[in-house]
mmCIF file of N, CA and C in Angstrom:
data_model
loop_
_atom_site.group_PDB
_atom_site.id
_atom_site.type_symbol
_atom_site.label_atom_id
_atom_site.label_comp_id
_atom_site.label_asym_id
_atom_site.label_seq_id
_atom_site.Cartn_x
_atom_site.Cartn_y
_atom_site.Cartn_z
ATOM 1 N N TRP M 1 -220.044 -30.039 77.447
ATOM 2 C CA TRP M 1 -219.719 -28.304 77.895
ATOM 3 C C TRP M 1 -221.017 -27.603 77.740
ATOM 4 N N ALA M 2 -221.618 -27.793 76.378
ATOM 5 C CA ALA M 2 -222.897 -27.018 76.590
ATOM 6 C C ALA M 2 -223.890 -27.140 77.282
ATOM 7 N N GLY M 3 -224.148 -28.590 77.690
ATOM 8 C CA GLY M 3 -225.188 -28.846 78.927
ATOM 9 C C GLY M 3 -224.687 -28.307 79.992
ATOM 10 N N ARG M 4 -223.609 -28.401 80.458
ATOM 11 C CA ARG M 4 -222.871 -27.456 81.617
ATOM 12 C C ARG M 4 -222.943 -26.295 81.529
ATOM 13 N N SER M 5 -222.625 -25.464 80.586
ATOM 14 C CA SER M 5 -222.898 -24.177 80.355
ATOM 15 C C SER M 5 -224.478 -23.769 80.403
ATOM 16 N N GLU M 6 -225.281 -24.445 79.822
ATOM 17 C CA GLU M 6 -226.642 -24.161 80.046
ATOM 18 C C GLU M 6 -227.286 -24.458 81.648
ATOM 19 N N ARG M 7 -226.537 -25.521 82.174
ATOM 20 C CA ARG M 7 -226.905 -25.566 83.487
ATOM 21 C C ARG M 7 -226.776 -24.437 84.244
ATOM 22 N N LEU M 8 -225.624 -24.023 84.107
ATOM 23 C CA LEU M 8 -224.784 -22.727 84.932
ATOM 24 C C LEU M 8 -225.961 -21.388 84.475
ATOM 25 N N ARG M 9 -226.188 -21.222 83.265
ATOM 26 C CA ARG M 9 -227.044 -20.482 82.734
ATOM 27 C C ARG M 9 -228.249 -20.236 83.818
ATOM 28 N N LYS M 10 -228.919 -21.470 83.864
ATOM 29 C CA LYS M 10 -230.528 -21.534 84.392
ATOM 30 C C LYS M 10 -230.157 -21.367 86.025
ATOM 31 N N MET M 11 -228.802 -21.756 86.585
ATOM 32 C CA MET M 11 -228.515 -21.551 87.890
ATOM 33 C C MET M 11 -228.595 -20.141 88.143
ATOM 34 N N ASN M 12 -227.800 -19.496 87.292
ATOM 35 C CA ASN M 12 -227.375 -17.857 87.530
ATOM 36 C C ASN M 12 -228.725 -17.016 87.220
ATOM 37 N N VAL M 13 -229.829 -17.600 86.564
ATOM 38 C CA VAL M 13 -230.987 -17.035 86.362
ATOM 39 C C VAL M 13 -231.769 -17.021 87.861
ATOM 40 N N ALA M 14 -231.535 -18.389 88.165
ATOM 41 C CA ALA M 14 -232.628 -18.627 89.486
ATOM 42 C C ALA M 14 -231.900 -17.634 90.508
ATOM 43 N N PHE M 15 -230.479 -17.490 90.377
ATOM 44 C CA PHE M 15 -229.944 -16.659 91.649
ATOM 45 C C PHE M 15 -230.302 -15.402 91.230
ATOM 46 N N GLU M 16 -230.363 -14.912 90.200
ATOM 47 C CA GLU M 16 -230.919 -13.706 90.130
ATOM 48 C C GLU M 16 -232.147 -13.033 90.211
ATOM 49 N N GLU M 17 -233.275 -14.216 90.097
ATOM 50 C CA GLU M 17 -234.447 -13.901 90.754
ATOM 51 C C GLU M 17 -234.771 -14.021 92.141
ATOM 52 N N GLN M 18 -233.626 -15.123 92.756
ATOM 53 C CA GLN M 18 -233.904 -14.868 94.228
ATOM 54 C C GLN M 18 -233.501 -13.819 94.995
ATOM 55 N N ASN M 19 -232.408 -13.229 94.279
ATOM 56 C CA ASN M 19 -231.725 -12.060 94.611
ATOM 57 C C ASN M 19 -232.674 -10.787 94.520
ATOM 58 N N ALA M 20 -233.541 -10.896 93.317
ATOM 59 C CA ALA M 20 -234.323 -10.104 92.964
ATOM 60 C C ALA M 20 -235.572 -9.765 94.555
ATOM 61 N N VAL M 21 -235.944 -10.908 94.645
ATOM 62 C CA VAL M 21 -236.997 -11.021 95.705
ATOM 63 C C VAL M 21 -236.447 -10.953 96.833
ATOM 64 N N LEU M 22 -235.281 -11.058 97.094
ATOM 65 C CA LEU M 22 -234.889 -10.439 98.381
ATOM 66 C C LEU M 22 -234.474 -9.157 98.636
ATOM 67 N N GLN M 23 -233.817 -8.615 97.219
ATOM 68 C CA GLN M 23 -233.739 -7.168 97.461
ATOM 69 C C GLN M 23 -235.150 -6.500 97.574
ATOM 70 N N ARG M 24 -236.395 -7.165 96.982
ATOM 71 C CA ARG M 24 -237.653 -6.345 97.400
ATOM 72 C C ARG M 24 -238.202 -6.384 99.034
ATOM 73 N N HIS M 25 -237.502 -7.628 99.472
ATOM 74 C CA HIS M 25 -238.093 -8.001 100.915
ATOM 75 C C HIS M 25 -237.222 -7.246 101.665
ATOM 76 N N THR M 26 -235.762 -6.960 101.400
ATOM 77 C CA THR M 26 -235.228 -6.090 102.340
ATOM 78 C C THR M 26 -235.378 -4.645 101.893
ATOM 79 N N GLN M 27 -235.991 -4.125 101.098
ATOM 80 C CA GLN M 27 -236.326 -2.698 101.072
ATOM 81 C C GLN M 27 -237.920 -2.803 101.650
ATOM 82 N N SER M 28 -238.761 -3.771 101.526
ATOM 83 C CA SER M 28 -239.979 -3.696 102.518
ATOM 84 C C SER M 28 -239.935 -3.376 103.644
ATOM 85 N N MET M 29 -238.807 -4.454 104.307
ATOM 86 C CA MET M 29 -238.462 -4.844 105.677
ATOM 87 C C MET M 29 -237.880 -3.062 106.056
ATOM 88 N N SER M 30 -237.017 -2.387 105.279
ATOM 89 C CA SER M 30 -236.661 -1.419 105.463
ATOM 90 C C SER M 30 -237.410 -0.049 105.518
ATOM 91 N N SER M 31 -238.243 -0.231 104.775
ATOM 92 C CA SER M 31 -239.400 0.824 104.786
ATOM 93 C C SER M 31 -240.526 0.365 106.221
ATOM 94 N N ALA M 32 -240.647 -0.697 106.341
ATOM 95 C CA ALA M 32 -241.359 -0.970 107.637
ATOM 96 C C ALA M 32 -240.502 -0.592 108.887
ATOM 97 N N ARG M 33 -239.038 -0.987 108.721
ATOM 98 C CA ARG M 33 -238.447 -0.406 109.990
ATOM 99 C C ARG M 33 -238.459 1.250 110.213
ATOM 100 N N GLU M 34 -238.295 1.973 108.749
ATOM 101 C CA GLU M 34 -238.390 3.423 109.141
ATOM 102 C C GLU M 34 -239.640 3.859 109.639
ATOM 103 N N ARG M 35 -241.008 3.330 109.233
ATOM 104 C CA ARG M 35 -242.093 3.673 109.576
ATOM 105 C C ARG M 35 -242.354 3.452 111.095
ATOM 106 N N LEU M 36 -241.914 2.212 111.446
ATOM 107 C CA LEU M 36 -242.231 2.074 112.732
ATOM 108 C C LEU M 36 -241.104 2.820 113.478
ATOM 109 N N GLU M 37 -240.128 3.416 113.162
ATOM 110 C CA GLU M 37 -239.034 4.230 113.902
ATOM 111 C C GLU M 37 -239.825 5.863 113.992
ATOM 112 N N GLN M 38 -240.666 6.032 112.927
ATOM 113 C CA GLN M 38 -241.091 7.320 112.698
ATOM 114 C C GLN M 38 -242.545 7.323 113.943
ATOM 115 N N GLU M 39 -242.989 6.239 114.011
ATOM 116 C CA GLU M 39 -244.375 5.848 115.133
ATOM 117 C C GLU M 39 -244.074 6.079 116.358
ATOM 118 N N LEU M 40 -242.857 5.260 116.554
ATOM 119 C CA LEU M 40 -242.218 5.452 118.070
ATOM 120 C C LEU M 40 -241.608 6.521 118.294
ATOM 121 N N ALA M 41 -241.038 7.301 117.551
ATOM 122 C CA ALA M 41 -240.909 8.900 117.718
ATOM 123 C C ALA M 41 -242.078 9.507 118.262
ATOM 124 N N LEU M 42 -243.050 9.381 117.376
ATOM 125 C CA LEU M 42 -244.242 10.364 117.618
ATOM 126 C C LEU M 42 -244.598 9.808 118.914
ATOM 127 N N GLU M 43 -244.745 8.378 119.148
ATOM 128 C CA GLU M 43 -245.550 7.920 120.583
ATOM 129 C C GLU M 43 -244.627 8.436 121.677
ATOM 130 N N GLU M 44 -243.122 8.727 121.388
ATOM 131 C CA GLU M 44 -242.267 9.097 122.619
ATOM 132 C C GLU M 44 -242.649 10.619 123.046
ATOM 133 N N ARG M 45 -242.891 11.165 121.687
ATOM 134 C CA ARG M 45 -243.094 12.511 122.015
ATOM 135 C C ARG M 45 -244.655 13.003 122.688
ATOM 136 N N ARG M 46 -245.287 12.086 122.106
ATOM 137 C CA ARG M 46 -246.741 12.149 122.872
ATOM 138 C C ARG M 46 -246.955 11.845 124.354
ATOM 139 N N THR M 47 -246.096 10.622 124.640
ATOM 140 C CA THR M 47 -245.969 10.286 125.940
ATOM 141 C C THR M 47 -245.129 11.555 126.665
ATOM 142 N N LEU M 48 -244.059 12.049 126.279
ATOM 143 C CA LEU M 48 -243.432 13.050 127.206
ATOM 144 C C LEU M 48 -244.480 14.347 127.386
ATOM 145 N N ALA M 49 -245.248 14.588 126.403
ATOM 146 C CA ALA M 49 -246.143 15.500 126.297
ATOM 147 C C ALA M 49 -247.366 15.391 127.393
ATOM 148 N N LEU M 50 -247.897 14.193 127.382
ATOM 149 C CA LEU M 50 -248.576 13.712 128.367
ATOM 150 C C LEU M 50 -248.106 13.508 130.146
ATOM 151 N N GLN M 51 -246.962 13.486 129.879
ATOM 152 C CA GLN M 51 -246.290 13.373 131.249
ATOM 153 C C GLN M 51 -245.892 14.769 131.820
ATOM 154 N N GLN M 52 -245.779 15.634 130.642
ATOM 155 C CA GLN M 52 -245.425 17.107 131.227
ATOM 156 C C GLN M 52 -247.097 17.798 131.660
ATOM 157 N N GLN M 53 -247.956 17.138 131.133
ATOM 158 C CA GLN M 53 -249.051 18.101 131.269
ATOM 159 C C GLN M 53 -249.606 17.472 132.674
ATOM 160 N N LEU M 54 -249.239 15.886 132.793
ATOM 161 C CA LEU M 54 -249.680 15.065 134.168
ATOM 162 C C LEU M 54 -249.087 15.943 135.400
ATOM 163 N N GLN M 55 -247.722 16.294 134.917
ATOM 164 C CA GLN M 55 -246.863 17.134 136.007
ATOM 165 C C GLN M 55 -247.361 18.336 136.532
ATOM 166 N N ALA M 56 -247.711 19.056 135.484
ATOM 167 C CA ALA M 56 -248.265 20.503 135.502
ATOM 168 C C ALA M 56 -249.781 20.475 136.297
ATOM 169 N N VAL M 57 -250.834 19.297 136.093
ATOM 170 C CA VAL M 57 -252.025 19.228 136.623
ATOM 171 C C VAL M 57 -251.416 19.028 138.286
ATOM 172 N N ARG M 58 -250.865 18.001 138.225
ATOM 173 C CA ARG M 58 -250.063 17.797 139.849
ATOM 174 C C ARG M 58 -249.477 18.906 140.377
ATOM 175 N N GLN M 59 -249.128 19.775 139.860
ATOM 176 C CA GLN M 59 -248.582 21.052 140.584
ATOM 177 C C GLN M 59 -249.737 22.019 140.650
ATOM 178 N N ALA M 60 -250.436 22.095 139.683
ATOM 179 C CA ALA M 60 -251.858 22.942 139.886
ATOM 180 C C ALA M 60 -252.836 22.349 141.340
ATOM 181 N N LEU M 61 -252.669 21.087 141.257
ATOM 182 C CA LEU M 61 -253.585 20.773 142.449
ATOM 183 C C LEU M 61 -252.879 20.861 143.481
ATOM 184 N N THR M 62 -251.520 20.441 143.703
ATOM 185 C CA THR M 62 -250.664 20.545 144.897
ATOM 186 C C THR M 62 -250.999 22.350 145.527
ATOM 187 N N ALA M 63 -250.627 22.778 144.763
ATOM 188 C CA ALA M 63 -250.698 24.663 144.965
ATOM 189 C C ALA M 63 -252.369 24.910 145.523
ATOM 190 N N SER M 64 -253.104 24.431 144.497
ATOM 191 C CA SER M 64 -254.461 25.033 144.637
ATOM 192 C C SER M 64 -255.302 23.859 145.935
ATOM 193 N N PHE M 65 -254.802 22.979 146.271
ATOM 194 C CA PHE M 65 -255.223 22.310 147.753
ATOM 195 C C PHE M 65 -254.163 22.681 148.737
ATOM 196 N N ALA M 66 -253.200 23.593 148.696
ATOM 197 C CA ALA M 66 -252.437 23.913 150.156
ATOM 198 C C ALA M 66 -253.415 24.682 150.953
ATOM 199 N N SER M 67 -254.056 25.337 150.643
ATOM 200 C CA SER M 67 -254.952 26.168 151.465
ATOM 201 C C SER M 67 -256.285 25.328 152.017
ATOM 202 N N LEU M 68 -256.111 23.755 151.968
ATOM 203 C CA LEU M 68 -257.377 23.172 152.208
ATOM 204 C C LEU M 68 -256.809 21.823 153.033
ATOM 205 N N PRO M 69 -256.722 22.266 154.282
ATOM 206 C CA PRO M 69 -256.323 20.887 155.230
ATOM 207 C C PRO M 69 -257.191 20.058 155.141
ATOM 208 N N VAL M 70 -256.897 18.524 155.327
ATOM 209 C CA VAL M 70 -257.845 17.372 155.503
ATOM 210 C C VAL M 70 -258.360 17.498 156.986
ATOM 211 N N PRO M 71 -259.479 17.738 157.012
ATOM 212 C CA PRO M 71 -260.555 17.876 158.317
ATOM 213 C C PRO M 71 -259.738 16.616 159.233
ATOM 214 N N GLY M 72 -259.520 17.264 160.481
ATOM 215 C CA GLY M 72 -259.183 16.438 161.674
ATOM 216 C C GLY M 72 -257.510 16.295 161.751
ATOM 217 N N THR M 73 -256.678 16.601 160.482
ATOM 218 C CA THR M 73 -255.417 16.254 160.611
ATOM 219 C C THR M 73 -254.525 17.485 160.201
ATOM 220 N N GLY M 74 -255.165 18.382 159.583
ATOM 221 C CA GLY M 74 -254.405 19.641 159.078
ATOM 222 C C GLY M 74 -253.461 19.232 157.779
ATOM 223 N N GLU M 75 -253.393 18.220 157.190
ATOM 224 C CA GLU M 75 -252.386 17.658 156.311
ATOM 225 C C GLU M 75 -252.684 18.490 155.322
ATOM 226 N N THR M 76 -251.753 19.178 154.521
ATOM 227 C CA THR M 76 -251.916 19.305 153.297
ATOM 228 C C THR M 76 -250.911 18.762 152.256
ATOM 229 N N PRO M 77 -251.357 19.137 151.012
ATOM 230 C CA PRO M 77 -250.372 18.433 149.997
ATOM 231 C C PRO M 77 -248.963 18.928 149.555
ATOM 232 N N THR M 78 -248.292 17.842 149.147
ATOM 233 C CA THR M 78 -247.033 18.088 148.400
ATOM 234 C C THR M 78 -247.077 17.305 147.197
ATOM 235 N N LEU M 79 -246.349 17.670 146.284
ATOM 236 C CA LEU M 79 -246.343 16.746 145.057
ATOM 237 C C LEU M 79 -245.824 15.104 145.511
ATOM 238 N N GLY M 80 -245.288 14.857 146.433
ATOM 239 C CA GLY M 80 -244.711 13.742 147.243
ATOM 240 C C GLY M 80 -246.238 12.999 147.547
ATOM 241 N N THR M 81 -246.775 13.783 148.213
ATOM 242 C CA THR M 81 -248.117 13.258 148.866
ATOM 243 C C THR M 81 -249.448 13.512 148.402
ATOM 244 N N LEU M 82 -249.543 13.960 147.283
ATOM 245 C CA LEU M 82 -250.606 14.381 146.577
ATOM 246 C C LEU M 82 -251.650 13.201 146.499
ATOM 247 N N ASP M 83 -251.227 12.027 145.985
ATOM 248 C CA ASP M 83 -252.333 10.928 145.936
ATOM 249 C C ASP M 83 -252.788 10.444 147.270
ATOM 250 N N PHE M 84 -252.116 10.490 148.311
ATOM 251 C CA PHE M 84 -252.355 10.252 149.714
ATOM 252 C C PHE M 84 -253.218 11.593 150.389
ATOM 253 N N TYR M 85 -252.920 12.408 150.064
ATOM 254 C CA TYR M 85 -253.774 13.346 150.444
ATOM 255 C C TYR M 85 -255.236 13.281 149.681
ATOM 256 N N MET M 86 -255.188 13.513 148.593
ATOM 257 C CA MET M 86 -256.487 12.977 147.768
ATOM 258 C C MET M 86 -257.399 12.097 148.517
ATOM 259 N N ALA M 87 -256.659 10.719 148.615
ATOM 260 C CA ALA M 87 -257.351 9.797 149.343
ATOM 261 C C ALA M 87 -257.874 10.180 150.693
ATOM 262 N N ARG M 88 -257.048 10.693 151.344
ATOM 263 C CA ARG M 88 -257.596 11.104 152.760
ATOM 264 C C ARG M 88 -258.633 12.220 153.015
ATOM 265 N N LEU M 89 -258.226 13.178 151.860
ATOM 266 C CA LEU M 89 -259.547 14.346 151.738
ATOM 267 C C LEU M 89 -261.005 13.531 151.497
ATOM 268 N N HIS M 90 -260.881 12.706 150.453
ATOM 269 C CA HIS M 90 -261.903 11.900 150.162
ATOM 270 C C HIS M 90 -262.334 10.926 151.415
ATOM 271 N N GLY M 91 -261.681 10.291 152.088
ATOM 272 C CA GLY M 91 -262.180 9.578 152.944
ATOM 273 C C GLY M 91 -262.907 10.360 153.927
ATOM 274 N N ALA M 92 -262.395 11.490 154.428
ATOM 275 C CA ALA M 92 -263.090 12.380 155.520
ATOM 276 C C ALA M 92 -264.035 13.091 155.065
ATOM 277 N N ILE M 93 -264.506 13.191 153.693
ATOM 278 C CA ILE M 93 -265.900 13.801 153.068
ATOM 279 C C ILE M 93 -266.967 12.632 153.211
ATOM 280 N N GLU M 94 -266.381 11.153 152.977
ATOM 281 C CA GLU M 94 -266.931 10.202 152.593
ATOM 282 C C GLU M 94 -267.887 9.627 154.072
ATOM 283 N N ARG M 95 -266.906 9.934 154.962
ATOM 284 C CA ARG M 95 -267.398 9.765 156.246
ATOM 285 C C ARG M 95 -268.452 10.397 156.793
ATOM 286 N N ASP M 96 -268.576 11.820 156.091
ATOM 287 C CA ASP M 96 -269.621 12.481 156.837
ATOM 288 C C ASP M 96 -269.753 14.072 155.815
ATOM 289 N N PRO M 97 -270.489 13.136 154.524
ATOM 290 C CA PRO M 97 -270.564 14.452 153.860
ATOM 291 C C PRO M 97 -271.445 15.581 154.088
ATOM 292 N N ALA M 98 -272.334 15.314 155.041
ATOM 293 C CA ALA M 98 -273.321 16.323 155.523
ATOM 294 C C ALA M 98 -272.236 17.625 155.976
ATOM 295 N N GLN M 99 -272.000 17.184 156.966
ATOM 296 C CA GLN M 99 -270.612 18.071 157.995
ATOM 297 C C GLN M 99 -269.745 18.924 157.108
ATOM 298 N N HIS M 100 -269.686 18.224 155.821
ATOM 299 C CA HIS M 100 -268.521 18.964 154.916
ATOM 300 C C HIS M 100 -269.115 19.528 153.630
ATOM 301 N N GLU M 101 -269.984 20.030 153.730
ATOM 302 C CA GLU M 101 -270.733 20.466 152.481
ATOM 303 C C GLU M 101 -270.130 21.725 152.020
ATOM 304 N N LYS M 102 -269.546 22.639 152.831
ATOM 305 C CA LYS M 102 -268.715 23.690 152.364
ATOM 306 C C LYS M 102 -267.204 23.407 151.611
ATOM 307 N N LEU M 103 -266.710 22.132 152.202
ATOM 308 C CA LEU M 103 -265.549 21.894 151.952
ATOM 309 C C LEU M 103 -265.504 21.033 150.514
ATOM 310 N N ILE M 104 -266.745 20.361 150.188
ATOM 311 C CA ILE M 104 -267.313 19.897 148.939
ATOM 312 C C ILE M 104 -267.369 21.012 148.003
ATOM 313 N N VAL M 105 -268.172 22.382 148.490
ATOM 314 C CA VAL M 105 -267.997 23.075 147.373
ATOM 315 C C VAL M 105 -267.007 23.762 146.935
ATOM 316 N N ARG M 106 -265.703 23.961 147.766
ATOM 317 C CA ARG M 106 -264.558 24.232 147.836
ATOM 318 C C ARG M 106 -263.908 23.659 146.795
ATOM 319 N N ILE M 107 -264.006 22.323 147.110
ATOM 320 C CA ILE M 107 -263.214 21.363 146.213
ATOM 321 C C ILE M 107 -263.767 21.471 144.746
ATOM 322 N N LYS M 108 -265.112 21.607 144.558
ATOM 323 C CA LYS M 108 -265.482 21.620 143.281
ATOM 324 C C LYS M 108 -264.924 22.574 142.365
ATOM 325 N N GLU M 109 -264.848 23.903 143.255
ATOM 326 C CA GLU M 109 -264.428 25.369 142.697
ATOM 327 C C GLU M 109 -262.792 25.142 142.306
ATOM 328 N N ILE M 110 -262.097 24.097 143.079
ATOM 329 C CA ILE M 110 -260.671 24.377 142.494
ATOM 330 C C ILE M 110 -260.515 23.495 141.563
ATOM 331 N N LEU M 111 -261.110 22.073 141.464
ATOM 332 C CA LEU M 111 -261.289 21.105 140.550
ATOM 333 C C LEU M 111 -261.671 22.164 139.315
ATOM 334 N N ALA M 112 -262.700 22.379 139.134
ATOM 335 C CA ALA M 112 -263.113 23.396 138.141
ATOM 336 C C ALA M 112 -262.149 24.371 137.451
ATOM 337 N N GLN M 113 -261.476 25.020 138.341
ATOM 338 C CA GLN M 113 -260.590 25.792 138.158
ATOM 339 C C GLN M 113 -258.825 25.237 137.389
ATOM 340 N N VAL M 114 -258.832 24.028 138.184
ATOM 341 C CA VAL M 114 -257.541 23.256 137.718
ATOM 342 C C VAL M 114 -257.870 22.837 136.145
ATOM 343 N N ALA M 115 -259.038 22.352 135.890
ATOM 344 C CA ALA M 115 -259.363 21.472 134.989
ATOM 345 C C ALA M 115 -259.398 22.689 133.637
ATOM 346 N N SER M 116 -260.110 23.761 134.001
ATOM 347 C CA SER M 116 -260.416 24.793 132.951
ATOM 348 C C SER M 116 -258.831 25.460 132.589
ATOM 349 N N GLU M 117 -257.767 25.739 133.362
ATOM 350 C CA GLU M 117 -256.437 25.939 133.079
ATOM 351 C C GLU M 117 -255.505 24.680 132.781
ATOM 352 N N HIS M 118 -255.896 23.531 132.691
ATOM 353 C CA HIS M 118 -254.800 22.498 132.225
ATOM 354 C C HIS M 118 -255.428 21.544 131.541
ATOM 355 N N LEU M 119 -256.659 21.101 131.561
ATOM 356 C CA LEU M 119 -257.066 20.140 130.487
ATOM 357 C C LEU M 119 -258.026 20.528 129.418
#
């Protein structure tokens, strides 16, 4: 009886020690989860802010370049075609930079203005 009681007491002490270890581990994991959730929320806010800034820059570029058609095509940008427009504008200038010196100056002015207002 005494031996069995002692064995049960030792088992109980061992279970209590394991329980304490598991509780500390659970608390540690809970703290880590909370920290990660806070970091995720912060990153989501940063991402949203960057997306909004990108959208504002794209809108400003679209509006600013609306009066500057691609030479030879007359194409002007929309929000949906801005990337394509910029590539075409760059290509036109690259093919004959000397012919488009005034255009290059105007592009630099527009980009400086957009950068100062939105970046």
